Tab-separated table of N, CA and C in Angstrom:
chain	number	residue	atom	x	y	z
A	757	MET	N	-18.473	17.521	-26.459
A	757	MET	CA	-19.586	17.238	-25.574
A	757	MET	C	-20.865	17.353	-26.397
A	758	GLY	N	-21.704	16.312	-26.302
A	758	GLY	CA	-22.941	16.289	-27.068
A	758	GLY	C	-24.038	17.119	-26.433
A	759	LEU	N	-25.110	17.272	-27.187
A	759	LEU	CA	-26.233	18.087	-26.738
A	759	LEU	C	-26.854	17.565	-25.447
A	760	ASP	N	-27.037	16.250	-25.335
A	760	ASP	CA	-27.607	15.698	-24.102
A	760	ASP	C	-26.739	16.012	-22.892
A	761	THR	N	-25.434	15.910	-23.064
A	761	THR	CA	-24.529	16.197	-21.948
A	761	THR	C	-24.585	17.669	-21.579
A	762	VAL	N	-24.655	18.537	-22.575
A	762	VAL	CA	-24.783	19.976	-22.316
A	762	VAL	C	-26.072	20.238	-21.535
A	763	GLU	N	-27.161	19.599	-21.960
A	763	GLU	CA	-28.435	19.779	-21.265
A	763	GLU	C	-28.380	19.225	-19.845
A	764	LEU	N	-27.685	18.106	-19.658
A	764	LEU	CA	-27.516	17.545	-18.314
A	764	LEU	C	-26.775	18.525	-17.416
A	765	VAL	N	-25.715	19.114	-17.923
A	765	VAL	CA	-24.955	20.106	-17.147
A	765	VAL	C	-25.860	21.282	-16.790
A	766	MET	N	-26.668	21.721	-17.749
A	766	MET	CA	-27.580	22.838	-17.476
A	766	MET	C	-28.620	22.464	-16.420
A	767	GLU	N	-29.113	21.237	-16.464
A	767	GLU	CA	-30.067	20.788	-15.447
A	767	GLU	C	-29.409	20.732	-14.073
A	768	ALA	N	-28.165	20.266	-14.031
A	768	ALA	CA	-27.433	20.217	-12.757
A	768	ALA	C	-27.228	21.630	-12.218
A	769	GLU	N	-26.886	22.562	-13.093
A	769	GLU	CA	-26.713	23.953	-12.657
A	769	GLU	C	-27.995	24.467	-12.012
A	770	GLU	N	-29.112	24.216	-12.652
A	770	GLU	CA	-30.396	24.689	-12.131
A	770	GLU	C	-30.775	23.970	-10.835
A	771	ALA	N	-30.598	22.664	-10.804
A	771	ALA	CA	-30.991	21.875	-9.629
A	771	ALA	C	-30.192	22.237	-8.391
A	772	PHE	N	-28.921	22.602	-8.582
A	772	PHE	CA	-28.053	22.859	-7.438
A	772	PHE	C	-27.728	24.341	-7.239
A	773	GLY	N	-28.245	25.200	-8.106
A	773	GLY	CA	-27.994	26.629	-7.967
A	773	GLY	C	-26.536	27.004	-8.140
A	774	ILE	N	-25.891	26.359	-9.124
A	774	ILE	CA	-24.469	26.608	-9.373
A	774	ILE	C	-24.277	26.991	-10.838
A	775	SER	N	-23.074	27.400	-11.142
A	775	SER	CA	-22.699	27.692	-12.522
A	775	SER	C	-21.489	26.832	-12.871
A	776	ILE	N	-21.548	26.179	-14.022
A	776	ILE	CA	-20.433	25.358	-14.479
A	776	ILE	C	-19.925	25.976	-15.776
A	777	PRO	N	-18.774	26.648	-15.728
A	777	PRO	CA	-18.238	27.273	-16.944
A	777	PRO	C	-18.014	26.234	-18.048
A	778	ASP	N	-18.174	26.665	-19.286
A	778	ASP	CA	-18.027	25.762	-20.430
A	778	ASP	C	-16.699	25.014	-20.405
A	779	ALA	N	-15.634	25.695	-20.054
A	779	ALA	CA	-14.313	25.049	-20.022
A	779	ALA	C	-14.283	23.917	-18.999
A	780	GLU	N	-14.921	24.118	-17.865
A	780	GLU	CA	-14.998	23.072	-16.843
A	780	GLU	C	-15.916	21.948	-17.299
A	781	ALA	N	-17.058	22.306	-17.873
A	781	ALA	CA	-18.022	21.306	-18.327
A	781	ALA	C	-17.391	20.365	-19.349
A	782	ALA	N	-16.527	20.894	-20.177
A	782	ALA	CA	-15.877	20.079	-21.212
A	782	ALA	C	-14.974	19.005	-20.619
A	783	THR	N	-14.566	19.156	-19.370
A	783	THR	CA	-13.675	18.175	-18.735
A	783	THR	C	-14.448	17.090	-17.979
A	784	LEU	N	-15.752	17.235	-17.868
A	784	LEU	CA	-16.574	16.301	-17.102
A	784	LEU	C	-17.009	15.154	-18.009
A	785	SER	N	-16.378	14.003	-17.848
A	785	SER	CA	-16.712	12.889	-18.739
A	785	SER	C	-17.460	11.755	-18.039
A	786	THR	N	-17.296	11.624	-16.726
A	786	THR	CA	-17.992	10.561	-16.000
A	786	THR	C	-19.029	11.165	-15.054
A	787	VAL	N	-19.921	10.322	-14.597
A	787	VAL	CA	-20.918	10.772	-13.629
A	787	VAL	C	-20.217	11.254	-12.363
A	788	ASP	N	-19.151	10.587	-11.968
A	788	ASP	CA	-18.412	11.004	-10.774
A	788	ASP	C	-17.762	12.373	-10.973
A	789	ASP	N	-17.267	12.662	-12.174
A	789	ASP	CA	-16.705	13.987	-12.439
A	789	ASP	C	-17.755	15.063	-12.172
A	790	LEU	N	-18.958	14.854	-12.704
A	790	LEU	CA	-20.037	15.829	-12.506
A	790	LEU	C	-20.425	15.890	-11.033
A	791	HIS	N	-20.521	14.749	-10.397
A	791	HIS	CA	-20.876	14.683	-8.978
A	791	HIS	C	-19.882	15.481	-8.130
A	792	ARG	N	-18.616	15.240	-8.332
A	792	ARG	CA	-17.588	15.959	-7.548
A	792	ARG	C	-17.657	17.457	-7.796
A	793	TYR	N	-17.873	17.840	-9.056
A	793	TYR	CA	-17.941	19.264	-9.380
A	793	TYR	C	-19.150	19.899	-8.691
A	794	VAL	N	-20.285	19.225	-8.708
A	794	VAL	CA	-21.491	19.752	-8.062
A	794	VAL	C	-21.247	19.974	-6.573
A	795	VAL	N	-20.660	19.002	-5.904
A	795	VAL	CA	-20.399	19.129	-4.462
A	795	VAL	C	-19.460	20.303	-4.195
A	796	MET	N	-18.384	20.404	-4.984
A	796	MET	CA	-17.414	21.487	-4.804
A	796	MET	C	-18.034	22.846	-5.102
A	797	ALA	N	-18.757	22.954	-6.213
A	797	ALA	CA	-19.324	24.239	-6.619
A	797	ALA	C	-20.440	24.684	-5.688
A	798	SER	N	-21.241	23.752	-5.207
A	798	SER	CA	-22.317	24.139	-4.288
A	798	SER	C	-21.745	24.638	-2.963
A	799	THR	N	-20.665	24.034	-2.530
A	799	THR	CA	-19.998	24.490	-1.307
A	799	THR	C	-19.421	25.886	-1.514
A	800	ALA	N	-18.758	26.088	-2.648
A	800	ALA	CA	-18.169	27.400	-2.955
A	800	ALA	C	-19.246	28.480	-3.091
A	801	ALA	N	-20.438	28.081	-3.540
A	801	ALA	CA	-21.527	29.037	-3.717
A	801	ALA	C	-22.286	29.306	-2.415
A	802	GLY	N	-21.866	28.643	-1.331
A	802	GLY	CA	-22.516	28.852	-0.045
A	802	GLY	C	-23.803	28.069	0.128
A	803	ARG	N	-24.047	27.105	-0.767
A	803	ARG	CA	-25.224	26.240	-0.673
A	803	ARG	C	-24.759	24.788	-0.724
A	804	PRO	N	-23.973	24.367	0.263
A	804	PRO	CA	-23.392	23.020	0.193
A	804	PRO	C	-24.441	21.913	0.229
A	805	VAL	N	-24.172	20.885	-0.559
A	805	VAL	CA	-24.982	19.668	-0.519
A	805	VAL	C	-24.042	18.531	-0.152
A	806	THR	N	-24.589	17.529	0.514
A	806	THR	CA	-23.764	16.370	0.853
A	806	THR	C	-23.498	15.567	-0.411
A	807	GLY	N	-22.480	14.746	-0.353
A	807	GLY	CA	-22.171	13.885	-1.481
A	807	GLY	C	-23.333	12.978	-1.816
A	808	GLN	N	-24.003	12.443	-0.787
A	808	GLN	CA	-25.140	11.550	-1.011
A	808	GLN	C	-26.307	12.292	-1.653
A	809	GLU	N	-26.592	13.502	-1.158
A	809	GLU	CA	-27.684	14.290	-1.726
A	809	GLU	C	-27.404	14.604	-3.192
A	810	ALA	N	-26.186	15.001	-3.498
A	810	ALA	CA	-25.828	15.316	-4.881
A	810	ALA	C	-25.961	14.079	-5.761
A	811	TRP	N	-25.484	12.934	-5.281
A	811	TRP	CA	-25.552	11.698	-6.063
A	811	TRP	C	-27.009	11.327	-6.347
A	812	THR	N	-27.844	11.379	-5.332
A	812	THR	CA	-29.252	11.006	-5.489
A	812	THR	C	-29.942	11.918	-6.496
A	813	ARG	N	-29.713	13.210	-6.385
A	813	ARG	CA	-30.362	14.154	-7.302
A	813	ARG	C	-29.846	13.997	-8.721
A	814	LEU	N	-28.560	13.751	-8.890
A	814	LEU	CA	-28.028	13.521	-10.236
A	814	LEU	C	-28.605	12.244	-10.839
A	815	CYS	N	-28.725	11.193	-10.042
A	815	CYS	CA	-29.337	9.941	-10.523
A	815	CYS	C	-30.782	10.186	-10.918
A	816	ASP	N	-31.509	10.965	-10.121
A	816	ASP	CA	-32.898	11.282	-10.452
A	816	ASP	C	-32.988	12.008	-11.795
A	817	ILE	N	-32.103	12.977	-12.015
A	817	ILE	CA	-32.097	13.717	-13.276
A	817	ILE	C	-31.832	12.765	-14.438
A	818	LEU	N	-30.813	11.932	-14.300
A	818	LEU	CA	-30.481	10.999	-15.375
A	818	LEU	C	-31.622	10.027	-15.642
A	819	GLU	N	-32.243	9.535	-14.594
A	819	GLU	CA	-33.320	8.562	-14.746
A	819	GLU	C	-34.567	9.187	-15.366
A	820	HIS	N	-34.970	10.343	-14.874
A	820	HIS	CA	-36.231	10.927	-15.301
A	820	HIS	C	-36.123	11.775	-16.569
A	821	SER	N	-35.040	12.471	-16.756
A	821	SER	CA	-34.912	13.328	-17.938
A	821	SER	C	-34.302	12.617	-19.134
A	822	TYR	N	-33.505	11.582	-18.883
A	822	TYR	CA	-32.772	10.927	-19.972
A	822	TYR	C	-33.053	9.430	-20.075
A	823	ALA	N	-33.991	8.931	-19.269
A	823	ALA	CA	-34.410	7.525	-19.295
A	823	ALA	C	-33.246	6.551	-19.124
A	824	VAL	N	-32.280	6.931	-18.279
A	824	VAL	CA	-31.158	6.045	-17.977
A	824	VAL	C	-31.562	5.189	-16.778
A	825	ARG	N	-31.448	3.888	-16.911
A	825	ARG	CA	-31.768	3.000	-15.791
A	825	ARG	C	-30.772	3.212	-14.655
A	826	ARG	N	-31.269	3.209	-13.432
A	826	ARG	CA	-30.397	3.419	-12.259
A	826	ARG	C	-29.262	2.419	-12.216
A	827	SER	N	-29.512	1.219	-12.633
A	827	SER	CA	-28.465	0.191	-12.579
A	827	SER	C	-27.272	0.523	-13.473
A	828	LYS	N	-27.468	1.397	-14.443
A	828	LYS	CA	-26.377	1.799	-15.333
A	828	LYS	C	-25.588	2.991	-14.779
A	829	ILE	N	-26.148	3.666	-13.777
A	829	ILE	CA	-25.514	4.879	-13.254
A	829	ILE	C	-24.529	4.500	-12.162
A	830	THR	N	-23.264	4.545	-12.498
A	830	THR	CA	-22.190	4.274	-11.549
A	830	THR	C	-21.221	5.451	-11.605
A	831	PRO	N	-20.387	5.606	-10.587
A	831	PRO	CA	-19.439	6.716	-10.622
A	831	PRO	C	-18.552	6.709	-11.871
A	832	SER	N	-18.149	5.534	-12.310
A	832	SER	CA	-17.238	5.474	-13.453
A	832	SER	C	-17.946	5.496	-14.799
A	833	ALA	N	-19.278	5.516	-14.802
A	833	ALA	CA	-20.018	5.540	-16.065
A	833	ALA	C	-19.700	6.815	-16.841
A	834	ARG	N	-19.264	6.607	-18.078
A	834	ARG	CA	-18.991	7.749	-18.947
A	834	ARG	C	-20.313	8.221	-19.524
A	835	MET	N	-20.556	9.512	-19.416
A	835	MET	CA	-21.850	10.041	-19.797
A	835	MET	C	-22.180	9.756	-21.252
A	836	ALA	N	-21.231	9.889	-22.143
A	836	ALA	CA	-21.506	9.661	-23.556
A	836	ALA	C	-21.520	8.183	-23.884
A	837	ALA	N	-20.458	7.498	-23.586
A	837	ALA	CA	-20.297	6.097	-24.022
A	837	ALA	C	-21.164	5.123	-23.251
A	838	ASP	N	-21.237	5.237	-21.932
A	838	ASP	CA	-21.927	4.245	-21.115
A	838	ASP	C	-23.414	4.552	-20.902
A	839	LEU	N	-23.758	5.830	-20.882
A	839	LEU	CA	-25.148	6.198	-20.600
A	839	LEU	C	-25.917	6.585	-21.848
A	840	GLY	N	-25.231	6.668	-22.969
A	840	GLY	CA	-25.890	6.984	-24.234
A	840	GLY	C	-26.226	8.436	-24.434
A	841	LEU	N	-25.638	9.317	-23.641
A	841	LEU	CA	-25.864	10.746	-23.847
A	841	LEU	C	-24.955	11.201	-24.979
A	842	ASP	N	-25.497	11.919	-25.905
A	842	ASP	CA	-24.649	12.375	-27.018
A	842	ASP	C	-24.168	13.778	-26.800
């Protein structure tokens, strides 16, 4: 997992008030993987977010922090290969 992806995971942790263990983070390769984990972890932490809310906030993070165009952000987009995160 590259530095940008690590930073993205850290931003998601902060934005959603969750913790993503390194072992779990290493398995997150697509935007949908991260999205599903955020929804599950926020629910487990007692601060559930809807799937739509999580998706919108993750897209905002990718767009504003990493200059990824929204049109490139799809559930199957691989964070490293498709979005250019290293």
